[in-house]
Short mmCIF file of N, CA, C and O in Angstrom, two decimals:
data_model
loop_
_atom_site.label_atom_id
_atom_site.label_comp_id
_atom_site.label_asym_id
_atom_site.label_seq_id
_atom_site.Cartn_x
_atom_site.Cartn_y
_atom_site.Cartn_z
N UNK A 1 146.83 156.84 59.78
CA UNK A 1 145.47 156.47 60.05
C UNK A 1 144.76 157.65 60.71
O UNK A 1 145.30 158.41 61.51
N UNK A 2 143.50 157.72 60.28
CA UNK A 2 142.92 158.77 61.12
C UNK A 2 142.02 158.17 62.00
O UNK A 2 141.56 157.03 61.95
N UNK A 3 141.69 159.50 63.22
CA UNK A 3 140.42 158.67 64.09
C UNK A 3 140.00 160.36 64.47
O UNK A 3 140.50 161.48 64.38
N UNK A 4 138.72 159.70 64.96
CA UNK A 4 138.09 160.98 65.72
C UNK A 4 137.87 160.96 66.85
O UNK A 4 137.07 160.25 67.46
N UNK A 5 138.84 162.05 67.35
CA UNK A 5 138.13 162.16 69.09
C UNK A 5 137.70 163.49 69.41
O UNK A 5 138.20 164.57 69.12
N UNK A 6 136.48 163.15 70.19
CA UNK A 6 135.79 163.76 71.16
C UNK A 6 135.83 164.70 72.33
O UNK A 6 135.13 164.63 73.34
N UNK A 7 136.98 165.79 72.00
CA UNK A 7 137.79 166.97 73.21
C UNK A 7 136.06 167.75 73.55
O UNK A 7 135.08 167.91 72.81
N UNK A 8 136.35 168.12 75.13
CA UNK A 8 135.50 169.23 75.46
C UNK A 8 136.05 170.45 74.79
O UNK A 8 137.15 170.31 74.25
N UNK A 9 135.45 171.67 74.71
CA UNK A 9 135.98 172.68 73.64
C UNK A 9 137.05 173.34 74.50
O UNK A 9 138.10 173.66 73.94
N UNK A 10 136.86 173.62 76.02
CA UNK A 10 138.05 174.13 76.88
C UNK A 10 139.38 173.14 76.37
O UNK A 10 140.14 173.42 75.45
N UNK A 11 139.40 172.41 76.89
CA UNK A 11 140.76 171.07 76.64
C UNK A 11 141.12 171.43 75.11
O UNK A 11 142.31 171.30 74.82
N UNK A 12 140.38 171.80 74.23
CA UNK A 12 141.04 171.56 72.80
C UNK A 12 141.37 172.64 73.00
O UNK A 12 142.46 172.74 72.43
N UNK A 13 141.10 173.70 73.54
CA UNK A 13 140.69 175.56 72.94
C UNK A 13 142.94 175.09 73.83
O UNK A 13 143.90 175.44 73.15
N UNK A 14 143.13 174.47 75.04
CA UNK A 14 143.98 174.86 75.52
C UNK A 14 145.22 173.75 74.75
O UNK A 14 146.37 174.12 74.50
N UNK A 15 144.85 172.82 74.55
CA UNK A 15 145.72 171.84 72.59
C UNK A 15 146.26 172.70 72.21
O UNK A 15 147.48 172.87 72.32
N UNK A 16 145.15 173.77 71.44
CA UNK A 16 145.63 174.42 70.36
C UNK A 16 146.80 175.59 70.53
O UNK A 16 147.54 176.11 69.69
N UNK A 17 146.66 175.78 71.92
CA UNK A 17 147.18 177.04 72.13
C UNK A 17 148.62 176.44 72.97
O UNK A 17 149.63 177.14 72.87
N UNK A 18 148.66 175.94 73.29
CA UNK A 18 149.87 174.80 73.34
C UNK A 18 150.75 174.33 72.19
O UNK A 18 151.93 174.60 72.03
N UNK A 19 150.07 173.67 71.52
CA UNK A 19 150.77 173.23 70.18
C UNK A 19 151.51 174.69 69.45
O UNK A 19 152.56 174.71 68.82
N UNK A 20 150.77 175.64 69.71
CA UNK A 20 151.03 177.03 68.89
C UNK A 20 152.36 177.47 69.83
O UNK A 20 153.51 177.73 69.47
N UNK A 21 151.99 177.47 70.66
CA UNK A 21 153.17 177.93 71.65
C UNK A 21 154.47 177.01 71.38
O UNK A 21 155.50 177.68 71.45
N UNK A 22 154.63 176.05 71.19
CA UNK A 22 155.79 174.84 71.32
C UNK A 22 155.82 175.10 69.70
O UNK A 22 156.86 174.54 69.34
N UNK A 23 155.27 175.60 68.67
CA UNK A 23 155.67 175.82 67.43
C UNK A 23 155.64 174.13 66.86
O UNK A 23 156.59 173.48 66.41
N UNK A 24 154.28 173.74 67.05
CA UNK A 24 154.00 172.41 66.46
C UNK A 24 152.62 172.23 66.30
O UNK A 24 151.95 173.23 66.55
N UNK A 25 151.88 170.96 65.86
CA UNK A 25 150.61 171.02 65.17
C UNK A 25 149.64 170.34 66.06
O UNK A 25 149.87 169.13 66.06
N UNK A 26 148.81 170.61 66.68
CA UNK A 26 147.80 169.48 67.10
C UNK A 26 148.00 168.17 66.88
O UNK A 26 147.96 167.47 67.89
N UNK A 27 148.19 167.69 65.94
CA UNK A 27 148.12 166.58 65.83
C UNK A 27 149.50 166.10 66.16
O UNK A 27 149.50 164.88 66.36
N UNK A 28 150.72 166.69 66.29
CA UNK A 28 151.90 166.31 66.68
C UNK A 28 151.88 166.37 68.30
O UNK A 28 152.76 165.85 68.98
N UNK A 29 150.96 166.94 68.72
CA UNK A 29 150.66 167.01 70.14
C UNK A 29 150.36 166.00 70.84
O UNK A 29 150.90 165.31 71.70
N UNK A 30 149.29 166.05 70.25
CA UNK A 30 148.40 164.55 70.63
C UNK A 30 149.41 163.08 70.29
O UNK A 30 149.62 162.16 71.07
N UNK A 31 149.91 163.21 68.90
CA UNK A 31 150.52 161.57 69.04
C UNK A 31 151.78 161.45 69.73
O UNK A 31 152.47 160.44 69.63
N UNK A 32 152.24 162.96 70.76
CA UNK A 32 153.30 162.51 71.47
C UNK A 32 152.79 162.17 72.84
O UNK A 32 153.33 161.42 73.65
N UNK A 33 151.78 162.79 72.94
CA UNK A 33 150.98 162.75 74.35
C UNK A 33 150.28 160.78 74.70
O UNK A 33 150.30 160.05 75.69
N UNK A 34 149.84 160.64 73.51
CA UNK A 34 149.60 158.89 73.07
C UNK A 34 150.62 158.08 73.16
O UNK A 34 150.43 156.92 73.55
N UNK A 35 152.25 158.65 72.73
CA UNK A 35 153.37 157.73 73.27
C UNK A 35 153.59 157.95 74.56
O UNK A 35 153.70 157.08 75.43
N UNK A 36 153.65 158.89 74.67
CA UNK A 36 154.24 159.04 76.13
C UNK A 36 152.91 157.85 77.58
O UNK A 36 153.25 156.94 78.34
N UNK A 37 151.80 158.36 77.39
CA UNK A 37 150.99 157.56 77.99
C UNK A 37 151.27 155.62 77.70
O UNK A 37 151.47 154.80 78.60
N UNK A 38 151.20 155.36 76.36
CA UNK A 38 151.23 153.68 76.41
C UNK A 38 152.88 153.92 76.46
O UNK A 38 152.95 152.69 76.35
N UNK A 39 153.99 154.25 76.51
CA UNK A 39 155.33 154.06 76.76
C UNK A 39 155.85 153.83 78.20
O UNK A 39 156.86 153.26 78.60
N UNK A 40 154.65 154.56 78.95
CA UNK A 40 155.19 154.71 80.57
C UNK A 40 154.97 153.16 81.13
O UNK A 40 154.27 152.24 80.71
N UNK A 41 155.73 153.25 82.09
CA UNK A 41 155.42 152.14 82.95
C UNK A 41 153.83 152.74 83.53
O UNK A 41 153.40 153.88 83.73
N UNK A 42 153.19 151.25 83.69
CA UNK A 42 151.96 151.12 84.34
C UNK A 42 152.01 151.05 85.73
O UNK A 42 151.78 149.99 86.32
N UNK A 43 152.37 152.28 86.42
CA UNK A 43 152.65 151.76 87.86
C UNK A 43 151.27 151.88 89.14
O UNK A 43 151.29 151.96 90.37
N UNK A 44 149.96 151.81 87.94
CA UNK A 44 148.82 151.69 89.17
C UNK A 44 147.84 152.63 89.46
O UNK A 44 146.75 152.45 90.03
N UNK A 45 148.57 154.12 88.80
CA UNK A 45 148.52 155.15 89.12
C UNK A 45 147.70 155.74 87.95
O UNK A 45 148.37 155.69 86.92
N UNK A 46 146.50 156.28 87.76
CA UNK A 46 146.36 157.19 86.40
C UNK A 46 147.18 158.56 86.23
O UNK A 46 147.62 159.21 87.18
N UNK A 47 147.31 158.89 84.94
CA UNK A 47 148.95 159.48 84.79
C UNK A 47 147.89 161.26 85.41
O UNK A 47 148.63 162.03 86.03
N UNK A 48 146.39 161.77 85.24
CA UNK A 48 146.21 162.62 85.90
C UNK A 48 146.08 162.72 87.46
O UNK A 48 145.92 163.79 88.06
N UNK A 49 146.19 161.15 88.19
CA UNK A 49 146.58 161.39 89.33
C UNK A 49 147.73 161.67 90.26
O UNK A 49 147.77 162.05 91.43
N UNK A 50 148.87 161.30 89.15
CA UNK A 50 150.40 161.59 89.48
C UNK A 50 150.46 163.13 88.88
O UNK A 50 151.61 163.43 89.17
N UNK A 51 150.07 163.93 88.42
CA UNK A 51 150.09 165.09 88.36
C UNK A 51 149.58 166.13 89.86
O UNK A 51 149.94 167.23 90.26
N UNK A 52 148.76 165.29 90.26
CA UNK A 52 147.73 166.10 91.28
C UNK A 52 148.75 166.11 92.48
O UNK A 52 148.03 166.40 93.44
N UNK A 53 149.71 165.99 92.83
CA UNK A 53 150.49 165.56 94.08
C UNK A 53 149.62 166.75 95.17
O UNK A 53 148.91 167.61 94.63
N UNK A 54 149.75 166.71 96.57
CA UNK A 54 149.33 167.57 97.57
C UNK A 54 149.54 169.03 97.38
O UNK A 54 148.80 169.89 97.86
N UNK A 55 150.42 169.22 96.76
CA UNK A 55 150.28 171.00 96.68
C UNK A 55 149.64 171.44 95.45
O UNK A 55 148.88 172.41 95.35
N UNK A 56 150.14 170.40 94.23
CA UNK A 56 149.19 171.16 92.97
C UNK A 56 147.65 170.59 92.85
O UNK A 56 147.01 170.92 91.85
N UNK A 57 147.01 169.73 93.89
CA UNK A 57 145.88 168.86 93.92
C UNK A 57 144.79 170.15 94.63
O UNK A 57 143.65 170.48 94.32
N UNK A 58 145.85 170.74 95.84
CA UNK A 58 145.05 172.22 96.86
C UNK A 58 144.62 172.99 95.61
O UNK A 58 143.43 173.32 95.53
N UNK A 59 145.39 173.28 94.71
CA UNK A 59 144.55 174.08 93.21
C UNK A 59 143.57 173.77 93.01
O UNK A 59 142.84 174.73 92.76
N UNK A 60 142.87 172.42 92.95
CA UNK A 60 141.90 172.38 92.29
C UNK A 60 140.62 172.89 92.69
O UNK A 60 139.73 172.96 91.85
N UNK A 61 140.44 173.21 93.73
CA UNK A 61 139.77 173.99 94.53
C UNK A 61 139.22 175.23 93.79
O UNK A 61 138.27 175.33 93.01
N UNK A 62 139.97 175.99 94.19
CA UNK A 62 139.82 177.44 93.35
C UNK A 62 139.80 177.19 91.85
O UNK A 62 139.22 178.11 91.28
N UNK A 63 140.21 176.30 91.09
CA UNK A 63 140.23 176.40 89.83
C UNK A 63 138.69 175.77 89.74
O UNK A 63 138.24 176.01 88.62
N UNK A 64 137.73 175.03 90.56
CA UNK A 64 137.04 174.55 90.12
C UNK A 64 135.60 175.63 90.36
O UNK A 64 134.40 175.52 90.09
N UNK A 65 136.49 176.73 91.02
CA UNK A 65 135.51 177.78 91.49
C UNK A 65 135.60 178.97 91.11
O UNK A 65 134.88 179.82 91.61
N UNK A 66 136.28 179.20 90.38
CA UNK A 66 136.98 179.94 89.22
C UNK A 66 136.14 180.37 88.28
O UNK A 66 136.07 181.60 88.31
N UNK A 67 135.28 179.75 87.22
CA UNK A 67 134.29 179.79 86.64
C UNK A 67 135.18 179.94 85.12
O UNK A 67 135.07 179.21 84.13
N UNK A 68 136.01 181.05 85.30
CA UNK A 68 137.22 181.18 84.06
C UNK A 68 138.36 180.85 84.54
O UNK A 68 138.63 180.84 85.74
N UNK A 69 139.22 180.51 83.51
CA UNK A 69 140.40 179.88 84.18
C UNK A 69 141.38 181.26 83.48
O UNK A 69 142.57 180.98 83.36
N UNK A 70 141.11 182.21 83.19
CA UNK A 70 142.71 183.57 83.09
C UNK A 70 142.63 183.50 84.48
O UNK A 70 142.05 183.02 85.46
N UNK A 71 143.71 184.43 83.97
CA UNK A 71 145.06 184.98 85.58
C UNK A 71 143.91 185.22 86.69
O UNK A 71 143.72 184.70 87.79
N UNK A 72 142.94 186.66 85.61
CA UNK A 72 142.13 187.03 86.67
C UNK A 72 141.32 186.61 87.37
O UNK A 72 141.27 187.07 88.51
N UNK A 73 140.51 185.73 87.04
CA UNK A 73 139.03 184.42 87.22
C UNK A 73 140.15 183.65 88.30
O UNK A 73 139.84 183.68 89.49
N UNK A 74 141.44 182.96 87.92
CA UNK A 74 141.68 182.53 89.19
C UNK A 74 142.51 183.19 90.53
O UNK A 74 143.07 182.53 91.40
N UNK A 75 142.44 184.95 90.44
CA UNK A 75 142.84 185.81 91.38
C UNK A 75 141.99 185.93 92.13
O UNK A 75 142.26 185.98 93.33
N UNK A 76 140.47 186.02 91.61
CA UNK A 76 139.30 186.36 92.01
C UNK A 76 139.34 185.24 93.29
O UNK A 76 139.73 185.35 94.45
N UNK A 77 138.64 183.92 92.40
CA UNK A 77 138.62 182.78 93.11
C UNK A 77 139.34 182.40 94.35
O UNK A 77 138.75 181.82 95.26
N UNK A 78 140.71 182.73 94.43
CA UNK A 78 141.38 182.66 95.86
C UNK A 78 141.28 183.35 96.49
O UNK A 78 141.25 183.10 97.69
N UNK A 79 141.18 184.65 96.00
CA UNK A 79 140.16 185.95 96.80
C UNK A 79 139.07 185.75 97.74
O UNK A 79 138.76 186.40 98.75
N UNK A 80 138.56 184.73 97.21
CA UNK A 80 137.00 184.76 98.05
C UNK A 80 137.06 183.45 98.26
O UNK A 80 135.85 183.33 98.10
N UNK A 81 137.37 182.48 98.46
CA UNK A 81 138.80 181.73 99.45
C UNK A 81 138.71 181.99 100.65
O UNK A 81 138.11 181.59 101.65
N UNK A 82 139.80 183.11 100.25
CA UNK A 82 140.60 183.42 101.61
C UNK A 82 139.85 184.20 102.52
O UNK A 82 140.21 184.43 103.68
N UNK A 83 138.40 184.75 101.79
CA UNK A 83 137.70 186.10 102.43
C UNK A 83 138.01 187.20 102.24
O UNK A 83 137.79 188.05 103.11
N UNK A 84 138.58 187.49 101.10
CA UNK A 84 138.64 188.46 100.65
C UNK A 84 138.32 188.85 99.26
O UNK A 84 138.99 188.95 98.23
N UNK A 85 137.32 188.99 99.50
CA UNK A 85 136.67 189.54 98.14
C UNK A 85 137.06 190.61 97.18
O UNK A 85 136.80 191.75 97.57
N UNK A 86 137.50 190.53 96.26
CA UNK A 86 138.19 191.66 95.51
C UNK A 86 137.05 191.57 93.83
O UNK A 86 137.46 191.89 92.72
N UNK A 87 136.01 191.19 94.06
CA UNK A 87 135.06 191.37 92.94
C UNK A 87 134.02 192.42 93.61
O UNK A 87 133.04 192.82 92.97
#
């Protein structure tokens, strides 16, 4: 069956480059990512808030200030953070 969904172009741009990396197809991506979500137990939790735990949640910070998300965009970003400006 087909359907159409609606990715922001970042989220797909990072699909694609995923799927490429793991040597598989978008669409094999996505319908494992669809089992895995309705397979889990429902424990209350949305499954991007069990990702965020206290140390990888402090990321989001700088990533949201980042502007680009390469190496460098988020070197910058903790840079000027911390007060130290390296742009």
């Amino acid at each position: 069956m087909k359907a159409t969904i609606d990715l922001d172009e970042g989220l797909y741009r990072r699909l694609k480059m995923e799927a490429a990396r793991r040597g598989r197809t978008v669409r094999e991506l996505v319908a494992e990512g669809i089992r895995v979500v309705i397979d889990s137990p429902d424990i209350g939790v949305a499954p991007s808030a069990r990702l965020n735990s206290d140390w990888f949640g402090a990321l989001n910070a700088y990533a949201a200030n980042a502007g680009r998300h390469d190496l460098g965009a988020m070197r910058a970003s903790i840079a000027r953070a911390r007060g130290n400006s390296s742009e």
